[in-house]
Amino acid sequence: MGLKDYFRRFKPAYSLYNFFNRKKLHHIEEAYEKHGIKKNYFEPINSLDFKEAKGEPPWLDSRNSNDALPENQHFKKLSPHVQERIINWSKDGYAIIPQFFSEKEIDTVLEETNKLVSSNKANFQRNSNKIMFAYRQSSIIKNIVNSDRLQNILSLLLGKEVILFQSINFFTGSQQASHSDSVHMTTFPLGYLIAVWIALENIEEGSGVLHYYPGSHKLPYILTPDYDHGSNSLFLGSNAYDRYEKKIKEVIQKNTYKKKNFLAKKGDILIWHANLLHGGDQITKPNSSRKSMVLHYYAKDVACYHELTQRPALLGDE
Ligand SMILES: O=C(O)CCC(=O)C(=O)O
């Protein structure tokens, strides 16, 4: 293992970084205070820290959306097209809204993304061709994708106002193994993350299609105590994510959830629950493109952190 990897697993390095980023960590100080957790804002954190804390899950995790949504004032204001698409949220853990974005909106997002790339401003993730946080660099992208029209739906589903935390633009399939976002972007109480996948072109079979397991959001969350993560007080476990993926594979094998693929048309969206298992299929047609954008939102007034890397989330920089 290289020195760089060793350093990436060294928890005090993150603490030092956090120490100098207090402004982006006020939210976690507030959460610690609210839940009586004796911890400094810069220290490592994971779900075990909230073992004794009390908190309510999102309202549609404890109620049936078929009964609860029709009584809701915000639901009543949505178009019948959207209402019909989100009504089974609590059973399915996902909602597909065809043609949520117009062709013109998507073309504008693509043009802006291409501009970021050609001007060398795109924030490519290490060793990948995914662009992170494009919405922070282009207000045009931000205004299109992070519209009130979308936020109102997400806030309704979580029962709390949402804030956009991260966007990822893909040119090709991620081929990421099935996972729950809650190991990457975790909340206390659990369940206060929500994601939106936007098709930026018609998605073809073989291009590394997004897959998901309807209903799998009801499975227990797989967090630090539930798999062999290999970390200790100083270091994160080596290959902790591989170990997590292995655990999820076992969970899928033990259950009977049926995998579905999202063969989306340009402008379609799929919204998923914080704990819905999903991932990217293998690319079987070499050189195929799969242009898409993912938005991850946290709810306001909850603890937001990263279970896998045991760091509080840095919020801000909008
Ligand atoms: O788009 C994909 O292939 C997977 C995206 C994903 O899993 C995520 O952003 O959480």
Coordinates of C-alpha atoms and ligand atoms in Angstrom, one line a residue:
M1 CA 0.0 0.0 0.0
G2 CA 1.3 3.5 -0.9
L3 CA 2.0 6.2 1.6
K4 CA -0.9 8.2 0.2
D5 CA -3.4 5.5 0.9
Y6 CA -1.9 5.1 4.4
F7 CA -2.4 8.8 5.0
R8 CA -6.0 8.7 3.6
R9 CA -6.8 6.2 6.3
F10 CA -5.2 8.2 9.1
K11 CA -8.1 9.7 11.1
P12 CA -6.1 12.5 12.8
A13 CA -5.4 14.0 9.3
Y14 CA -9.2 14.5 8.8
S15 CA -9.5 15.9 12.3
L16 CA -6.9 18.5 11.5
Y17 CA -8.6 19.4 8.3
N18 CA -11.9 19.7 10.1
F19 CA -10.3 21.8 12.8
F20 CA -9.7 24.5 10.3
N21 CA -13.2 24.2 8.8
R22 CA -15.4 24.9 11.8
K23 CA -17.7 27.2 9.8
K24 CA -18.9 24.2 7.7
L25 CA -19.3 22.1 10.8
H26 CA -21.7 24.3 12.9
H27 CA -24.5 21.9 12.0
I28 CA -22.7 19.0 13.7
E29 CA -22.0 21.1 16.9
E30 CA -25.7 21.9 17.0
A31 CA -26.6 18.2 16.5
Y32 CA -24.2 17.1 19.3
E33 CA -25.7 19.7 21.6
K34 CA -29.3 18.7 20.7
H35 CA -28.6 15.0 21.3
G36 CA -26.3 15.4 24.3
I37 CA -23.3 14.0 22.5
K38 CA -19.9 14.8 24.1
K39 CA -17.8 15.3 21.1
N40 CA -15.8 18.0 19.4
Y41 CA -16.8 19.1 15.9
F42 CA -13.5 18.0 14.4
E43 CA -13.4 14.4 15.8
P44 CA -14.3 11.2 13.8
I45 CA -17.9 10.2 14.1
N46 CA -20.0 7.2 13.3
S47 CA -23.4 5.7 14.0
L48 CA -22.2 4.3 17.3
D49 CA -22.0 7.8 18.6
F50 CA -25.8 8.1 18.3
K51 CA -26.5 4.8 20.1
E52 CA -28.2 6.4 23.0
A53 CA -29.8 9.3 21.1
K54 CA -33.5 9.6 20.4
G55 CA -34.9 10.8 17.1
E56 CA -37.9 10.4 14.8
P57 CA -37.5 8.8 11.4
P58 CA -39.0 10.5 8.3
W59 CA -42.7 10.5 8.5
L60 CA -43.2 8.2 5.5
D61 CA -40.9 5.6 7.1
S62 CA -43.5 5.1 9.8
R63 CA -46.7 5.8 7.8
N64 CA -48.1 4.4 4.6
S65 CA -47.7 7.0 1.8
N66 CA -50.9 5.8 0.2
D67 CA -52.9 7.0 3.2
A68 CA -50.7 9.8 4.4
L69 CA -49.9 11.7 1.2
P70 CA -53.5 12.4 0.0
E71 CA -54.2 14.2 3.3
N72 CA -51.2 16.4 2.9
Q73 CA -51.6 20.1 1.8
H74 CA -48.3 20.1 -0.1
F75 CA -49.2 16.9 -1.9
K76 CA -52.6 18.4 -3.0
K77 CA -50.7 21.2 -4.7
L78 CA -48.7 18.8 -7.0
S79 CA -49.8 17.9 -10.5
P80 CA -51.8 14.6 -10.8
H81 CA -48.8 13.3 -12.9
V82 CA -46.4 13.8 -10.0
Q83 CA -48.9 12.7 -7.3
E84 CA -49.4 9.4 -9.1
R85 CA -45.7 8.8 -9.3
I86 CA -44.9 9.4 -5.6
I87 CA -47.9 7.8 -4.0
N88 CA -46.2 4.4 -3.4
W89 CA -43.1 5.9 -1.9
S90 CA -43.2 4.2 1.5
K91 CA -43.7 0.7 -0.1
D92 CA -41.2 1.1 -3.0
G93 CA -38.5 3.5 -1.7
Y94 CA -38.2 5.1 -5.1
A95 CA -40.3 7.2 -7.5
I96 CA -39.8 7.6 -11.2
I97 CA -41.1 10.9 -12.8
P98 CA -40.9 10.7 -16.6
Q99 CA -40.1 13.9 -18.4
F100 CA -39.6 15.9 -15.3
F101 CA -37.1 18.1 -17.1
S102 CA -37.6 19.4 -20.6
E103 CA -35.3 18.6 -23.5
K104 CA -34.2 22.3 -23.5
E105 CA -33.3 22.2 -19.7
I106 CA -31.3 19.0 -20.2
D107 CA -29.5 20.4 -23.2
T108 CA -28.5 23.5 -21.2
V109 CA -27.2 21.3 -18.4
L110 CA -25.1 19.4 -20.9
E111 CA -23.8 22.6 -22.5
E112 CA -22.8 24.1 -19.2
T113 CA -21.1 20.8 -18.1
N114 CA -19.1 20.7 -21.4
K115 CA -18.1 24.3 -20.8
L116 CA -16.7 23.4 -17.4
V117 CA -14.7 20.5 -19.0
S118 CA -13.4 22.5 -22.0
S119 CA -12.2 25.3 -19.7
N120 CA -10.5 22.9 -17.4
K121 CA -12.7 24.0 -14.5
A122 CA -14.5 20.7 -14.0
N123 CA -13.9 19.1 -10.6
F124 CA -13.2 15.5 -11.7
Q125 CA -13.1 13.0 -8.9
R126 CA -9.7 11.2 -8.4
N127 CA -9.2 8.3 -10.8
S128 CA -12.6 8.7 -12.4
N129 CA -14.5 10.7 -15.0
K130 CA -17.2 11.9 -12.7
I131 CA -17.6 15.6 -12.2
M132 CA -18.3 16.6 -8.6
F133 CA -20.3 19.7 -7.5
A134 CA -20.9 21.2 -11.0
Y135 CA -23.9 23.1 -9.6
R136 CA -21.5 25.1 -7.4
Q137 CA -19.6 26.3 -10.5
S138 CA -22.6 27.0 -12.7
S139 CA -25.6 28.9 -11.4
I140 CA -27.3 27.9 -14.6
I141 CA -27.0 24.2 -13.7
K142 CA -28.0 24.9 -10.2
N143 CA -31.1 26.9 -11.1
I144 CA -32.3 24.2 -13.4
V145 CA -31.7 21.0 -11.4
N146 CA -32.2 22.4 -7.9
S147 CA -35.6 24.1 -8.7
D148 CA -38.3 24.7 -6.1
R149 CA -40.4 22.3 -8.1
L150 CA -38.1 19.5 -7.3
Q151 CA -37.2 20.6 -3.8
N152 CA -40.9 20.7 -2.8
I153 CA -41.3 17.1 -3.8
L154 CA -38.2 16.0 -1.8
S155 CA -39.2 18.0 1.2
L156 CA -42.6 16.5 1.1
L157 CA -41.2 12.9 1.0
L158 CA -38.8 13.6 3.9
G159 CA -41.2 15.8 5.9
K160 CA -38.4 18.3 6.3
E161 CA -36.8 21.0 4.2
V162 CA -33.9 19.7 2.1
I163 CA -30.5 21.2 1.2
L164 CA -28.5 20.1 -1.9
F165 CA -25.2 18.6 -0.6
Q166 CA -23.6 17.1 -3.7
S167 CA -24.0 16.7 -7.4
I168 CA -22.2 14.1 -9.6
N169 CA -22.2 14.2 -13.4
F170 CA -21.4 11.0 -15.2
F171 CA -20.5 10.6 -18.9
T172 CA -20.3 6.8 -18.7
G173 CA -21.8 4.2 -16.4
S174 CA -20.3 4.1 -12.8
Q175 CA -20.3 0.3 -12.6
Q176 CA -20.6 0.9 -8.9
A177 CA -21.7 -2.2 -6.9
S178 CA -25.1 -2.1 -5.1
H179 CA -25.0 0.0 -2.0
S180 CA -27.2 2.2 0.2
D181 CA -26.2 5.9 0.2
S182 CA -26.5 5.9 4.0
V183 CA -23.0 4.4 4.3
H184 CA -21.6 7.4 2.4
M185 CA -24.0 10.2 3.5
T186 CA -25.4 9.3 6.8
T187 CA -27.9 11.1 9.1
F188 CA -29.1 11.0 12.6
P189 CA -32.0 10.2 12.8
L190 CA -31.4 7.8 9.9
G191 CA -33.3 8.3 6.6
Y192 CA -32.9 12.0 6.1
L193 CA -31.0 11.8 2.8
I194 CA -32.7 11.7 -0.5
A195 CA -31.2 11.4 -4.0
V196 CA -32.3 12.2 -7.5
W197 CA -30.9 10.6 -10.7
I198 CA -31.5 12.6 -13.9
A199 CA -31.1 11.0 -17.4
L200 CA -29.2 13.5 -19.5
E201 CA -29.8 11.3 -22.6
N202 CA -31.8 8.3 -23.5
I203 CA -30.2 5.4 -21.7
E204 CA -29.4 2.3 -23.7
E205 CA -29.0 -1.3 -22.5
G206 CA -25.4 -2.3 -22.0
S207 CA -24.3 1.2 -21.1
G208 CA -24.0 0.5 -17.4
V209 CA -27.6 1.2 -16.5
L210 CA -28.6 2.4 -13.1
H211 CA -30.2 -0.5 -11.1
Y212 CA -32.2 -0.6 -7.9
Y213 CA -34.0 -3.0 -5.6
P214 CA -37.6 -1.9 -5.0
G215 CA -38.5 -2.2 -1.3
S216 CA -35.0 -2.7 -0.1
H217 CA -35.0 0.6 1.8
K218 CA -36.9 -1.4 4.5
L219 CA -33.9 -3.6 5.2
P220 CA -31.9 -2.7 8.3
Y221 CA -29.3 0.0 7.6
I222 CA -25.8 -1.6 7.2
L223 CA -23.5 0.6 9.2
T224 CA -20.2 0.3 11.2
P225 CA -21.4 -2.3 13.7
D226 CA -22.9 -4.4 10.9
Y227 CA -19.8 -5.4 8.8
D228 CA -16.2 -6.1 9.2
H229 CA -15.0 -2.5 8.5
G230 CA -11.5 -3.0 9.9
S231 CA -11.0 0.5 11.4
N232 CA -9.6 1.3 14.8
S233 CA -9.2 4.5 16.8
L234 CA -6.4 5.8 14.6
F235 CA -7.0 4.3 11.1
L236 CA -9.9 3.7 8.8
G237 CA -10.0 0.0 7.7
S238 CA -8.0 -0.9 4.6
N239 CA -10.4 -1.7 1.8
A240 CA -13.3 -0.8 4.1
Y241 CA -15.5 -0.1 1.1
D242 CA -14.8 -3.5 -0.5
R243 CA -15.7 -5.1 2.7
Y244 CA -19.0 -3.1 2.8
E245 CA -19.8 -4.1 -0.8
K246 CA -19.2 -7.7 0.1
K247 CA -21.6 -7.4 3.0
I248 CA -24.3 -5.9 0.7
K249 CA -23.9 -8.7 -1.8
E250 CA -24.6 -11.1 1.0
V251 CA -27.6 -9.1 2.1
I252 CA -29.0 -9.2 -1.5
Q253 CA -28.4 -12.9 -1.8
K254 CA -30.2 -13.6 1.5
N255 CA -33.3 -11.6 0.5
T256 CA -35.7 -11.9 -2.4
Y257 CA -35.8 -8.3 -3.7
K258 CA -36.0 -8.2 -7.5
K259 CA -33.5 -6.0 -9.3
K260 CA -34.8 -3.4 -11.7
N261 CA -33.0 -1.3 -14.3
F262 CA -33.8 2.3 -15.1
L263 CA -33.9 2.5 -18.8
A264 CA -34.7 6.2 -18.7
K265 CA -35.5 8.6 -21.4
K266 CA -33.7 12.0 -21.5
G267 CA -35.3 14.2 -18.8
D268 CA -36.7 11.4 -16.7
I269 CA -35.8 11.3 -13.0
L270 CA -35.6 8.6 -10.4
I271 CA -35.8 9.7 -6.7
W272 CA -34.5 7.2 -4.2
H273 CA -34.7 6.7 -0.4
A274 CA -31.6 7.0 1.8
N275 CA -31.5 3.2 2.3
L276 CA -32.6 1.9 -1.2
L277 CA -30.0 -0.5 -2.6
H278 CA -28.9 0.7 -6.0
G279 CA -25.8 0.8 -8.2
G280 CA -24.6 0.9 -11.8
D281 CA -24.6 -2.3 -14.0
Q282 CA -21.5 -3.4 -15.8
I283 CA -20.9 -1.8 -19.2
T284 CA -21.4 -4.5 -21.7
K285 CA -21.3 -2.3 -24.8
P286 CA -17.8 -0.8 -24.8
N287 CA -17.5 2.9 -25.4
S288 CA -21.2 3.6 -24.7
S289 CA -22.0 6.8 -23.1
R290 CA -24.5 7.2 -20.2
K291 CA -24.8 10.8 -19.4
S292 CA -26.6 11.4 -16.1
M293 CA -26.5 13.6 -13.1
V294 CA -27.1 12.6 -9.5
L295 CA -28.2 15.0 -6.7
H296 CA -27.8 14.1 -3.1
Y297 CA -29.8 16.1 -0.6
Y298 CA -29.7 16.2 3.2
A299 CA -32.7 17.3 5.3
K300 CA -32.1 20.4 7.5
D301 CA -31.7 20.1 11.3
V302 CA -30.4 16.5 11.3
A303 CA -26.8 15.3 12.0
C304 CA -25.1 14.8 8.6
Y305 CA -21.9 12.7 8.4
H306 CA -20.1 10.0 6.4
E307 CA -20.3 6.6 8.1
L308 CA -17.6 5.1 5.9
T309 CA -15.0 7.7 6.4
Q310 CA -16.2 8.7 9.9
R311 CA -16.2 12.4 9.1
P312 CA -18.9 15.0 9.8
A313 CA -20.2 16.4 6.5
L314 CA -18.8 19.7 5.5
L315 CA -21.8 21.8 4.7
G316 CA -21.7 25.1 2.8
D317 CA -19.9 26.4 -0.3
E318 CA -23.2 26.6 -2.1
Ligands
LIG1 O1 -25.3 6.3 -11.5 C1 -24.8 5.3 -11.1 O2 -24.4 4.4 -11.8 C2 -24.8 5.1 -9.6 C3 -24.9 6.4 -8.8 C4 -24.9 6.2 -7.4 O3 -25.0 5.1 -6.9 C5 -25.0 7.3 -6.5 O4 -24.7 8.4 -6.9 O5 -25.3 7.1 -5.3

